[in-house]
Coordinates of C-alpha atoms in Angstrom, one line a residue:
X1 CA -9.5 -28.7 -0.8
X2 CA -9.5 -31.0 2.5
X3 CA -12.5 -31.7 3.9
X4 CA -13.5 -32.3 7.4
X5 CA -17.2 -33.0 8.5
X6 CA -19.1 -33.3 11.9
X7 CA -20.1 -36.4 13.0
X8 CA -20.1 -39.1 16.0
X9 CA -16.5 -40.4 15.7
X10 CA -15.3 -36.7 15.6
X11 CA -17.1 -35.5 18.3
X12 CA -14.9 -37.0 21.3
X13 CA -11.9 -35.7 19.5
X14 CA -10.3 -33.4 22.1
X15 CA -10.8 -35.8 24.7
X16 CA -9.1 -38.6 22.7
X17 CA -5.9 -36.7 21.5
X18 CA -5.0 -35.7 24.5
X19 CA -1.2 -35.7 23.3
X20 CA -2.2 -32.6 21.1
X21 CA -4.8 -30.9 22.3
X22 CA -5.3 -29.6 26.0
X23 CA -7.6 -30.8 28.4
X24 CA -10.7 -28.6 28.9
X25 CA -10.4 -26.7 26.0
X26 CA -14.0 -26.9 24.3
X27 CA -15.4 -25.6 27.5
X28 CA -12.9 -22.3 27.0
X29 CA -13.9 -22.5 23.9
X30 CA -17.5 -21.8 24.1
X31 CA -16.8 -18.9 27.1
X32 CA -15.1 -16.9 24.8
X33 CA -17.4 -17.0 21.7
X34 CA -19.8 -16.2 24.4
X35 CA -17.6 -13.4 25.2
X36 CA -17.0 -12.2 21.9
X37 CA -20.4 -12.2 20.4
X38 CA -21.3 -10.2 23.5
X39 CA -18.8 -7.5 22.3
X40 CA -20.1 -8.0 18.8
X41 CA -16.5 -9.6 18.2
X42 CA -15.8 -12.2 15.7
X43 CA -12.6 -13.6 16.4
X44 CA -11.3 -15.7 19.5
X45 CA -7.4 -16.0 20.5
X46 CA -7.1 -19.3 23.4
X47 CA -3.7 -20.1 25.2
X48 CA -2.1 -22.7 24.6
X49 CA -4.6 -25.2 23.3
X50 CA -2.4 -26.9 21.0
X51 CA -0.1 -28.6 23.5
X52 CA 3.7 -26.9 23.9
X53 CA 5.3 -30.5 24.1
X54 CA 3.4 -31.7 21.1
X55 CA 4.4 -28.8 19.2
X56 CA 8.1 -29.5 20.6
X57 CA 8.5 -32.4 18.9
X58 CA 6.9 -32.0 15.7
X59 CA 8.8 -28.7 15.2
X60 CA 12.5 -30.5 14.2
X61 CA 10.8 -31.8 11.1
X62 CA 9.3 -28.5 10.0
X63 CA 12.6 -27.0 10.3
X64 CA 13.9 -29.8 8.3
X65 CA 11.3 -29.7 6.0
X66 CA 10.7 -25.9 5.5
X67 CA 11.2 -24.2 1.9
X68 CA 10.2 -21.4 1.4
X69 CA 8.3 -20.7 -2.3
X70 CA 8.3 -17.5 -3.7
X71 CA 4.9 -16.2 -4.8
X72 CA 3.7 -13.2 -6.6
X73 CA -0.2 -12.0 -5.1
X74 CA -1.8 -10.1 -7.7
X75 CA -2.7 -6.9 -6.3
X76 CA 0.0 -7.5 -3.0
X77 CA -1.0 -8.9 0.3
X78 CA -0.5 -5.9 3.1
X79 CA 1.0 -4.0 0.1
X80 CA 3.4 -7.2 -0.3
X81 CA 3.6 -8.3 -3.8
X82 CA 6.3 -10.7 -3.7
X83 CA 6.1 -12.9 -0.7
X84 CA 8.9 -15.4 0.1
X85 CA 8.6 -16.3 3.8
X86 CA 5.7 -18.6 3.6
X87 CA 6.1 -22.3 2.3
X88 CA 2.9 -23.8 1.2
X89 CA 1.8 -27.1 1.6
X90 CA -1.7 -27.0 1.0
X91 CA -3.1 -24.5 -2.1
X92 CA -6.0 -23.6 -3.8
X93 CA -8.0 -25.5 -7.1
X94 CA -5.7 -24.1 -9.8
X95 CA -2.2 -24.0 -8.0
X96 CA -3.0 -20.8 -6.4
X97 CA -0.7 -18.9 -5.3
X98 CA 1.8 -21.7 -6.4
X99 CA 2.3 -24.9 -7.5
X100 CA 4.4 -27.0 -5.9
X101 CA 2.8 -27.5 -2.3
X102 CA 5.7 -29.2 0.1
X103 CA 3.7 -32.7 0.4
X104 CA 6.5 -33.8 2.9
X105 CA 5.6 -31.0 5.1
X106 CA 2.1 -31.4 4.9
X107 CA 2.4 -35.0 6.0
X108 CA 4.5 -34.3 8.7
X109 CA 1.6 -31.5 10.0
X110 CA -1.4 -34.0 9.1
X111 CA -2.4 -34.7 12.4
X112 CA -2.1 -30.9 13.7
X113 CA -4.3 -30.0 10.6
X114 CA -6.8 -32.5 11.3
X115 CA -7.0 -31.4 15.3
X116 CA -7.2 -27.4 13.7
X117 CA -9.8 -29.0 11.2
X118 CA -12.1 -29.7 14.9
X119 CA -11.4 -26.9 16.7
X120 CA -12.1 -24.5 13.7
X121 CA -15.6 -26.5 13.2
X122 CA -16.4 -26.2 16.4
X123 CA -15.4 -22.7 17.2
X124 CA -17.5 -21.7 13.6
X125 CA -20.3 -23.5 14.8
X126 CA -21.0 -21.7 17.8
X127 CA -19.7 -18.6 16.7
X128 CA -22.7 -18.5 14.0
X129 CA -24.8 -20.6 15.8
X130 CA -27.4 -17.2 16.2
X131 CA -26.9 -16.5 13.1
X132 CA -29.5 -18.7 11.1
X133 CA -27.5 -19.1 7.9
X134 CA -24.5 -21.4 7.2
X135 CA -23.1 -22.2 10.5
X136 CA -25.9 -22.1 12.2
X137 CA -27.1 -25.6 11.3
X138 CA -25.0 -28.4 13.1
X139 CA -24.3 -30.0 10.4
X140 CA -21.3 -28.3 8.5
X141 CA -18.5 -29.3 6.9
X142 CA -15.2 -27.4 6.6
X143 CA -12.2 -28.0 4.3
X144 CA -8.9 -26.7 4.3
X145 CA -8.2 -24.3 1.0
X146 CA -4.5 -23.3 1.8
X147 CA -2.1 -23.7 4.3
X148 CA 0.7 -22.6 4.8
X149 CA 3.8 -21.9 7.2
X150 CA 5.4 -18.5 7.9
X151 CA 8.8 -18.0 9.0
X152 CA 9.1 -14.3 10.5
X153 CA 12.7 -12.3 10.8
X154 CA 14.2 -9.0 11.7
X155 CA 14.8 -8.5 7.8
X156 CA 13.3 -5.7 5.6
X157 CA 10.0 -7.5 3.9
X158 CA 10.2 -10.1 6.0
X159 CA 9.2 -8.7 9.8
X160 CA 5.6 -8.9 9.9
X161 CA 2.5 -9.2 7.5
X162 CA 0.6 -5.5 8.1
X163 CA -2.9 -5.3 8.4
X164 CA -5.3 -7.4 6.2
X165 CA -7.8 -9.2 5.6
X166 CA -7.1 -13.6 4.7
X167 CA -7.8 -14.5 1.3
X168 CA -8.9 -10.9 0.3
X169 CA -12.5 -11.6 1.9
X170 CA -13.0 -14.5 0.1
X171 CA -12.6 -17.4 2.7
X172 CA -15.2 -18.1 5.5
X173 CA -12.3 -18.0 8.2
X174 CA -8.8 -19.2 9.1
X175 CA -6.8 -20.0 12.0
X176 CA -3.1 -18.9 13.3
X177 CA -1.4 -21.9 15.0
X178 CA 1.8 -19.8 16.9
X179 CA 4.7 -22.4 16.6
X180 CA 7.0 -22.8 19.3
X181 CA 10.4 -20.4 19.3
X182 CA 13.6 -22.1 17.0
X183 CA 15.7 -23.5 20.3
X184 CA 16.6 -26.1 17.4
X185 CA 18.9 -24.5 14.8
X186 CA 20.3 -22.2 17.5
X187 CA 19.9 -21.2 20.9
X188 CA 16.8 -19.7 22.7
X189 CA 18.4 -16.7 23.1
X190 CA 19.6 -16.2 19.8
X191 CA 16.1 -16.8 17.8
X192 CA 13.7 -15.6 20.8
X193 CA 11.7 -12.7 19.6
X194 CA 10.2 -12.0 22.6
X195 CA 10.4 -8.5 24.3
X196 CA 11.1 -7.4 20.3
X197 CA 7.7 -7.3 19.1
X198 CA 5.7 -10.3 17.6
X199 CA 2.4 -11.4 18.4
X200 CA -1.8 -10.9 16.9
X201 CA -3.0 -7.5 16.5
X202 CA -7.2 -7.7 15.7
X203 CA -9.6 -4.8 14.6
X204 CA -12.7 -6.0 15.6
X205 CA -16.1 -4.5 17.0
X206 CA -16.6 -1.2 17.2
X207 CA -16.7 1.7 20.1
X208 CA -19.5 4.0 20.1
X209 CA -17.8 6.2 17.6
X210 CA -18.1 3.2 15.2
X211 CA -14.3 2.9 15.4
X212 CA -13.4 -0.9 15.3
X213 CA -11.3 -1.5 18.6
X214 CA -7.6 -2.7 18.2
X215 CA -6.9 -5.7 20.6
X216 CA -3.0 -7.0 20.5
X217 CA -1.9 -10.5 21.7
X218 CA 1.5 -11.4 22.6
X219 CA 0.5 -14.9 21.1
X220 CA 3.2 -17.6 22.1
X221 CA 3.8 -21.5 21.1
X222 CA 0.1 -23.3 21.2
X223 CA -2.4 -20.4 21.0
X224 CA -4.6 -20.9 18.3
X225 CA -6.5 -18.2 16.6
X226 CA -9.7 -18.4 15.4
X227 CA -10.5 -15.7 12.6
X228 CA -14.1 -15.1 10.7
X229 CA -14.3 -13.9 7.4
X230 CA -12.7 -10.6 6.4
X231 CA -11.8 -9.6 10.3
X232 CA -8.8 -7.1 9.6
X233 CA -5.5 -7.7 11.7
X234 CA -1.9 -8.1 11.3
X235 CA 1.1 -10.0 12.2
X236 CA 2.9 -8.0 14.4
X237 CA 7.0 -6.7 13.2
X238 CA 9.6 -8.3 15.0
X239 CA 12.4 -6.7 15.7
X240 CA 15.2 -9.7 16.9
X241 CA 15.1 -13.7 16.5
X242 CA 12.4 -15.7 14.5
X243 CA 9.0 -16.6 14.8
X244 CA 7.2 -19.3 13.3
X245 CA 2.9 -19.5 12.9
X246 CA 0.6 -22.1 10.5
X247 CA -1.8 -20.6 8.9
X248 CA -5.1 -22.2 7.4
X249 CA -7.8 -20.9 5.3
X250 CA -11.4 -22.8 5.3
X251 CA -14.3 -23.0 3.4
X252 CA -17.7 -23.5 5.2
X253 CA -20.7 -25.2 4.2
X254 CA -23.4 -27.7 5.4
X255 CA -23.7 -31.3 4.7
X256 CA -27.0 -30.3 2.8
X257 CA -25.4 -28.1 0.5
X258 CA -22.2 -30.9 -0.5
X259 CA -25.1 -33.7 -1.2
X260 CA -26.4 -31.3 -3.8
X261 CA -23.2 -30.3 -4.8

């Protein structure tokens, strides 16, 4: 795993990589947790806070870079057995669920992971900050168990990723970087899925029948979504084009508990 902990030099971050991350965004950050936990929610979607033009022109070398493994889940993700959209390049202790991560890749992402390593800290931390138990105490530290990139098309198996829950339950929360649409290996209009599905659907809360409530996002290049553990929701079918997301899996814990450890 890839550690990333809390401390001074971190905490001006957002305002210091202003090339990738958007002004104002910790602000927007703790309105909507506030939001959320109001509605007894636990996940957050925000617009754009990775920066489009950042993502612009790291996206060339992901498409250069991208290749695809093919992995077997035991059991299936979203009734998916054999998944071979997805190329990894960060996995679990054990080569889980492959191993040969795409180190290239993963250098070439290094500085978006470690800005998703922040904003997923900081978003955990307030998000359990009520909560008196793990993320309550301001002193955590995350790390990175897999990540992974997910190429989308119109193709049977390959459309969407139905409704599930990330790492079967087993991982303290994730987060869905939404890559920018291909304009590289063809033109905008050829690999836009817009208009042809796409996007976040969450089921999360619940309505006075106890029914969870089903919120959809048309997510688009930059949002970032912030997911706790074992929140169901699915990536949306397309229909037309491509579509592109990062995906990262985290482990939670506080500086306390890695001493002992």
């Amino acid at each position: 795993s890839f550690s990333f902990e809390s401390d001074k030099t971190m905490a001006t971050m957002a305002d210091s990589e202003c090339s990738i991350l958007r002004s104002g965004l910790m602000k927007e950050i703790a309105k909507g947790v506030l939001r959320k936990k109001l509605a007894k929610m636990r996940h957050l979607v925000v617009e754009k806070a990775i920066k489009p033009e950042y993502l612009d022109s790291l996206f060339p070398s992901i498409l250069k870079l991208f290749d695809p493994q093919n992995v077997t889940y035991n059991g299936g993700v979203a009734n998916v057995k054999d998944w071979k959209i997805s190329c990894y390049i960060e996995v679990m202790d054990g080569g889980v669920p492959c191993t040969n991560p795409n180190l290239d890749l993963r250098a070439a992402c290094l500085p978006l992971l470690e800005r998703c390593d922040y904003l997923f800290m900081e978003w955990y931390k307030q998000q359990h900050s009520c909560n008196g138990r793990r993320g309550g105490d301001s002193n955590i530290r995350v790390a990175r168990l897999m990540t992974f990139i997910t190429r989308y098309t119109p193709a049977p198996g390959e459309q969407a990723l139905l409704k599930h829950v990330d790492g079967a339950g087993k991982v303290d929360g994730s987060v869905v970087v939404a890559l920018p649409i291909d304009r590289w290996s063809a033109s905008e209009e050829v690999n836009s899925f817009e208009g042809h599905g796409g996007g976040l659907t969450f089921w999360d809360g619940k309505d006075s029948a106890g029914r969870h409530h089903e919120i959809d996002y048309a997510t688009q290049g930059g949002d970032v979504s912030f997911i706790d553990r074992a929140v169901w929701h699915q990536a949306n079918p397309i229909r037309k084009g491509t579509r592109w997301a990062m995906v990262i899996f985290y482990d939670v814990c506080r500086e306390e508990q890695t001493a002992k450890g």
